[in-house]
């Protein structure tokens, strides 16, 4: 029986997401297990800082026209992803699933 993490990854695949940028953490171990199960369909790019993941997802969305996704754990990791929204405002990308999104748990 699928859990919430499996459903999340399946939804991302339904939106044609093929790349996720981020940093693992204890709060999102379930999501990473779901990503591991689907590693032939979706790849994870490990970064050293959450803001780097946000910038990468934003650039990926801008230059490919696909959905840019970044993921981080709760607390400071989620706060660091906020830079993604600021960047999107600077370069006028929408904050909707049509071009870019962020996932913070």
Coordinates of N, CA, C and O in Angstrom, one line a residue:
X1 N 0.8 -1.2 0.0 CA 0.0 0.0 0.0 C 0.9 1.2 0.0 O 1.8 1.4 0.8
X2 N 0.6 2.2 -0.9 CA 1.5 3.4 -1.0 C 1.3 4.3 0.2 O 0.2 4.4 0.7
X3 N 2.3 5.0 0.6 CA 2.2 6.0 1.7 C 2.2 7.4 1.1 O 2.3 7.5 -0.1
X4 N 2.2 8.4 1.9 CA 2.1 9.8 1.4 C 3.3 10.1 0.5 O 3.2 10.9 -0.5
X5 N 4.5 9.6 0.9 CA 5.7 9.9 0.1 C 5.6 9.3 -1.3 O 6.0 9.9 -2.3
X6 N 5.1 8.1 -1.3 CA 4.9 7.4 -2.6 C 3.9 8.2 -3.5 O 4.2 8.4 -4.7
X7 N 2.9 8.7 -2.9 CA 1.9 9.4 -3.6 C 2.5 10.8 -4.1 O 2.2 11.2 -5.3
X8 N 3.3 11.4 -3.3 CA 3.9 12.7 -3.7 C 4.8 12.5 -4.9 O 4.7 13.2 -5.9
X9 N 5.6 11.4 -4.9 CA 6.5 11.2 -6.0 C 5.7 10.8 -7.3 O 6.1 11.2 -8.4
X10 N 4.7 10.0 -7.1 CA 3.9 9.7 -8.2 C 3.2 10.9 -8.9 O 3.1 11.0 -10.1
X11 N 2.8 11.8 -8.0 CA 2.2 13.1 -8.5 C 3.3 13.9 -9.3 O 3.0 14.4 -10.4
X12 N 4.5 14.0 -8.8 CA 5.6 14.7 -9.5 C 5.8 14.0 -10.8 O 6.0 14.7 -11.8
X13 N 5.8 12.7 -10.9 CA 6.0 12.0 -12.1 C 4.8 12.3 -13.1 O 5.1 12.4 -14.3
X14 N 3.6 12.4 -12.6 CA 2.5 12.7 -13.4 C 2.6 14.1 -14.0 O 2.1 14.4 -15.1
X15 N 3.3 15.0 -13.3 CA 3.6 16.4 -13.8 C 4.8 16.4 -14.7 O 5.4 17.5 -15.0
X16 N 5.4 15.3 -15.0 CA 6.6 15.1 -15.9 C 7.8 15.7 -15.2 O 8.7 16.2 -15.9
X17 N 7.9 15.6 -13.9 CA 9.1 16.0 -13.2 C 10.1 14.9 -13.4 O 9.8 13.7 -13.2
X18 N 11.3 15.2 -13.8 CA 12.4 14.2 -14.0 C 13.6 14.5 -13.2 O 14.5 13.7 -13.1
X19 N 13.7 15.7 -12.5 CA 14.8 16.1 -11.7 C 14.4 16.8 -10.5 O 13.5 17.7 -10.6
X20 N 15.0 16.5 -9.3 CA 14.7 17.2 -8.1 C 16.1 17.6 -7.5 O 17.0 16.8 -7.4
X21 N 16.2 18.8 -7.1 CA 17.4 19.4 -6.5 C 17.1 19.5 -5.0 O 16.1 19.9 -4.5
X22 N 18.1 19.1 -4.1 CA 17.9 19.3 -2.7 C 18.9 18.7 -1.8 O 20.0 18.2 -2.2
X23 N 18.5 18.7 -0.5 CA 19.4 18.2 0.5 C 18.6 17.3 1.4 O 17.6 17.7 2.0
X24 N 19.1 16.1 1.6 CA 18.4 15.1 2.5 C 18.4 15.6 4.0 O 19.3 16.3 4.4
X25 N 17.4 15.1 4.7 CA 17.3 15.4 6.1 C 16.4 14.4 6.8 O 15.6 13.7 6.1
X26 N 16.5 14.3 8.1 CA 15.7 13.3 8.9 C 14.2 13.5 8.6 O 13.4 12.5 8.5
X27 N 13.7 14.7 8.4 CA 12.2 14.9 8.3 C 11.7 14.4 6.9 O 10.5 14.3 6.8
X28 N 12.5 14.2 6.0 CA 12.1 13.8 4.7 C 12.6 12.4 4.2 O 12.7 12.1 3.0
X29 N 13.0 11.6 5.1 CA 13.6 10.3 4.8 C 12.6 9.5 4.0 O 12.9 8.7 3.1
X30 N 11.3 9.6 4.3 CA 10.3 8.8 3.6 C 10.2 9.2 2.1 O 10.0 8.4 1.2
X31 N 10.4 10.5 1.9 CA 10.3 11.0 0.5 C 11.5 10.5 -0.3 O 11.4 10.1 -1.4
X32 N 12.7 10.4 0.4 CA 13.9 9.9 -0.3 C 13.8 8.4 -0.6 O 14.3 7.9 -1.6
X33 N 13.1 7.7 0.3 CA 12.8 6.3 0.0 C 11.9 6.1 -1.2 O 12.1 5.3 -2.1
X34 N 10.9 7.0 -1.3 CA 10.0 7.0 -2.5 C 10.8 7.4 -3.7 O 10.5 6.8 -4.8
X35 N 11.7 8.3 -3.6 CA 12.5 8.7 -4.8 C 13.4 7.5 -5.2 O 13.6 7.3 -6.4
X36 N 14.0 6.8 -4.2 CA 14.8 5.7 -4.5 C 14.1 4.6 -5.3 O 14.6 4.0 -6.2
X37 N 12.8 4.4 -4.9 CA 12.0 3.4 -5.6 C 11.8 3.8 -7.0 O 11.6 2.9 -7.9
X38 N 11.8 5.1 -7.3 CA 11.5 5.5 -8.7 C 12.7 6.1 -9.4 O 12.6 6.9 -10.3
X39 N 13.9 5.7 -8.9 CA 15.1 6.3 -9.4 C 15.4 6.1 -10.9 O 16.2 6.9 -11.5
X40 N 14.7 5.2 -11.5 CA 14.8 5.0 -13.0 C 14.0 6.1 -13.7 O 14.2 6.3 -14.9
X41 N 13.1 6.8 -13.1 CA 12.2 7.7 -13.7 C 12.5 9.2 -13.3 O 12.1 10.1 -13.9
X42 N 13.0 9.3 -12.1 CA 13.3 10.7 -11.5 C 14.6 10.7 -10.8 O 15.0 9.8 -10.1
X43 N 15.4 11.7 -11.1 CA 16.7 11.7 -10.5 C 16.8 12.8 -9.4 O 16.1 13.9 -9.5
X44 N 17.7 12.6 -8.5 CA 17.9 13.6 -7.4 C 19.3 14.1 -7.5 O 20.3 13.4 -7.6
X45 N 19.4 15.5 -7.5 CA 20.7 16.1 -7.5 C 21.0 16.6 -6.1 O 20.3 17.5 -5.6
X46 N 22.0 16.1 -5.5 CA 22.3 16.4 -4.1 C 23.1 17.7 -4.1 O 24.1 17.8 -4.9
X47 N 22.8 18.6 -3.3 CA 23.5 19.9 -3.2 C 24.0 20.1 -1.8 O 23.7 19.3 -0.9
X48 N 24.8 21.1 -1.6 CA 25.4 21.3 -0.3 C 24.7 22.3 0.6 O 24.9 22.5 1.8
X49 N 23.8 23.1 0.0 CA 23.0 24.1 0.7 C 21.6 24.2 0.0 O 21.5 24.1 -1.2
X50 N 20.6 24.5 0.8 CA 19.2 24.5 0.3 C 19.0 25.7 -0.7 O 18.3 25.5 -1.6
X51 N 19.7 26.8 -0.5 CA 19.6 27.9 -1.4 C 20.1 27.5 -2.8 O 19.6 27.9 -3.8
X52 N 21.2 26.7 -2.8 CA 21.7 26.2 -4.1 C 20.6 25.4 -4.8 O 20.4 25.5 -6.0
X53 N 19.9 24.6 -4.0 CA 18.8 23.7 -4.6 C 17.7 24.6 -5.2 O 17.2 24.4 -6.3
X54 N 17.4 25.7 -4.5 CA 16.4 26.6 -4.9 C 16.8 27.3 -6.2 O 16.0 27.4 -7.2
X55 N 18.0 27.8 -6.3 CA 18.6 28.5 -7.5 C 18.6 27.5 -8.6 O 18.3 27.8 -9.8
X56 N 19.0 26.3 -8.4 CA 19.1 25.3 -9.5 C 17.7 24.9 -10.0 O 17.6 24.8 -11.2
X57 N 16.8 24.8 -9.1 CA 15.4 24.5 -9.6 C 14.9 25.6 -10.4 O 14.2 25.4 -11.4
X58 N 15.1 26.8 -10.0 CA 14.7 28.0 -10.7 C 15.3 28.1 -12.1 O 14.6 28.4 -13.1
X59 N 16.6 27.9 -12.1 CA 17.3 28.0 -13.4 C 16.9 26.8 -14.3 O 16.7 27.0 -15.5
X60 N 16.6 25.6 -13.8 CA 16.2 24.5 -14.5 C 14.8 24.8 -15.2 O 14.6 24.6 -16.4
X61 N 13.9 25.4 -14.4 CA 12.6 25.8 -14.9 C 12.7 26.9 -16.0 O 12.1 26.8 -17.1
X62 N 13.6 27.8 -15.8 CA 13.8 28.9 -16.7 C 14.3 28.4 -18.1 O 13.9 28.8 -19.1
X63 N 15.3 27.6 -18.0 CA 16.0 27.2 -19.2 C 15.5 26.0 -20.0 O 15.7 25.8 -21.1
X64 N 14.7 25.2 -19.2 CA 14.1 24.0 -19.9 C 12.6 24.1 -20.1 O 12.1 23.4 -20.9
X65 N 12.0 25.1 -19.4 CA 10.5 25.2 -19.6 C 9.8 24.1 -18.8 O 8.5 24.0 -18.9
X66 N 10.5 23.3 -18.1 CA 9.9 22.2 -17.3 C 9.7 22.7 -15.8 O 10.2 23.7 -15.4
X67 N 9.0 21.8 -15.1 CA 8.8 22.1 -13.7 C 10.1 22.0 -12.9 O 10.8 20.9 -13.0
X68 N 10.5 23.0 -12.2 CA 11.7 23.0 -11.3 C 11.3 22.7 -9.9 O 10.5 23.4 -9.4
X69 N 11.9 21.6 -9.3 CA 11.5 21.2 -8.0 C 12.8 21.1 -7.1 O 13.8 20.6 -7.5
X70 N 12.6 21.7 -5.9 CA 13.6 21.6 -4.9 C 13.0 21.0 -3.6 O 11.8 21.3 -3.4
X71 N 13.8 20.4 -2.8 CA 13.3 19.7 -1.6 C 14.3 19.9 -0.5 O 15.5 19.9 -0.7
X72 N 13.7 20.1 0.7 CA 14.6 20.2 1.9 C 13.8 19.8 3.1 O 12.6 19.7 3.1
X73 N 14.5 19.6 4.2 CA 13.8 19.3 5.4 C 13.2 20.5 6.1 O 13.4 21.6 5.6
X74 N 12.5 20.3 7.2 CA 11.8 21.4 7.9 C 12.8 22.3 8.6 O 14.0 21.9 8.7
X75 N 12.3 23.3 9.1 CA 13.1 24.3 9.9 C 14.0 25.1 9.1 O 13.5 25.7 8.1
X76 N 15.3 25.2 9.4 CA 16.2 26.1 8.6 C 16.2 25.8 7.1 O 16.3 26.6 6.3
X77 N 16.1 24.5 6.8 CA 16.1 24.1 5.4 C 15.0 24.7 4.6 O 15.2 25.1 3.5
X78 N 13.8 24.7 5.2 CA 12.6 25.3 4.5 C 12.8 26.8 4.4 O 12.4 27.3 3.3
X79 N 13.4 27.4 5.4 CA 13.6 28.9 5.3 C 14.6 29.2 4.2 O 14.4 30.1 3.4
X80 N 15.6 28.4 4.0 CA 16.6 28.6 3.0 C 16.0 28.5 1.6 O 16.4 29.1 0.6
X81 N 14.9 27.7 1.5 CA 14.3 27.5 0.2 C 13.5 28.8 -0.2 O 13.1 29.0 -1.4
X82 N 13.2 29.6 0.8 CA 12.4 30.9 0.5 C 13.2 31.8 -0.6 O 12.6 32.5 -1.3
X83 N 14.5 31.6 -0.6 CA 15.3 32.4 -1.6 C 14.8 32.1 -3.0 O 14.8 32.9 -3.9
X84 N 14.3 30.9 -3.2 CA 13.8 30.5 -4.5 C 12.6 31.4 -4.9 O 12.5 31.9 -6.1
X85 N 11.7 31.7 -4.0 CA 10.6 32.6 -4.3 C 11.0 34.0 -4.6 O 10.5 34.6 -5.5
X86 N 12.1 34.5 -3.9 CA 12.6 35.8 -4.1 C 13.2 35.8 -5.5 O 13.0 36.8 -6.3
X87 N 14.0 34.8 -5.9 CA 14.6 34.8 -7.2 C 13.5 34.8 -8.3 O 13.7 35.5 -9.3
X88 N 12.5 34.0 -8.1 CA 11.5 33.9 -9.1 C 10.8 35.3 -9.3 O 10.5 35.6 -10.4
X89 N 10.7 36.0 -8.3 CA 10.1 37.4 -8.4 C 11.0 38.3 -9.2 O 10.6 39.1 -10.0
X90 N 12.4 38.1 -9.0 CA 13.3 38.9 -9.7 C 13.3 38.6 -11.2 O 13.4 39.5 -12.0
X91 N 13.2 37.4 -11.6 CA 13.2 37.0 -13.0 C 11.8 36.8 -13.6 O 11.7 36.3 -14.7
X92 N 10.8 37.1 -12.8 CA 9.4 37.0 -13.2 C 8.9 35.7 -13.6 O 8.1 35.5 -14.6
X93 N 9.3 34.6 -12.9 CA 8.8 33.3 -13.1 C 7.5 33.2 -12.2 O 7.5 33.6 -11.1
X94 N 6.5 32.5 -12.7 CA 5.3 32.3 -11.9 C 5.6 31.4 -10.7 O 6.4 30.5 -10.7
X95 N 4.8 31.6 -9.6 CA 4.9 30.8 -8.4 C 3.9 29.7 -8.5 O 3.2 29.4 -7.5
X96 N 3.7 29.1 -9.6 CA 2.6 28.1 -9.8 C 3.3 26.8 -10.4 O 4.4 26.9 -10.9
X97 N 2.6 25.7 -10.2 CA 3.2 24.4 -10.8 C 3.4 24.4 -12.3 O 3.9 23.5 -12.8
X98 N 3.0 25.5 -13.0 CA 3.2 25.5 -14.4 C 4.6 25.7 -14.8 O 5.0 25.2 -15.9
X99 N 5.5 26.3 -14.0 CA 6.9 26.4 -14.3 C 7.8 26.0 -13.2 O 8.9 25.5 -13.5
X100 N 7.5 26.4 -12.0 CA 8.5 26.1 -10.9 C 7.7 25.9 -9.6 O 6.7 26.5 -9.4
X101 N 8.3 25.1 -8.8 CA 7.7 24.9 -7.4 C 8.8 24.5 -6.5 O 9.9 24.1 -6.9
X102 N 8.5 24.5 -5.2 CA 9.4 24.1 -4.2 C 8.6 23.2 -3.2 O 7.4 23.4 -3.0
X103 N 9.3 22.2 -2.7 CA 8.7 21.3 -1.7 C 9.5 21.5 -0.4 O 10.7 21.3 -0.4
X104 N 8.9 21.8 0.6 CA 9.5 21.9 1.9 C 8.6 21.2 2.9 O 7.4 21.5 3.0
X105 N 9.1 20.2 3.6 CA 8.3 19.4 4.6 C 8.7 19.8 6.0 O 9.7 20.3 6.2

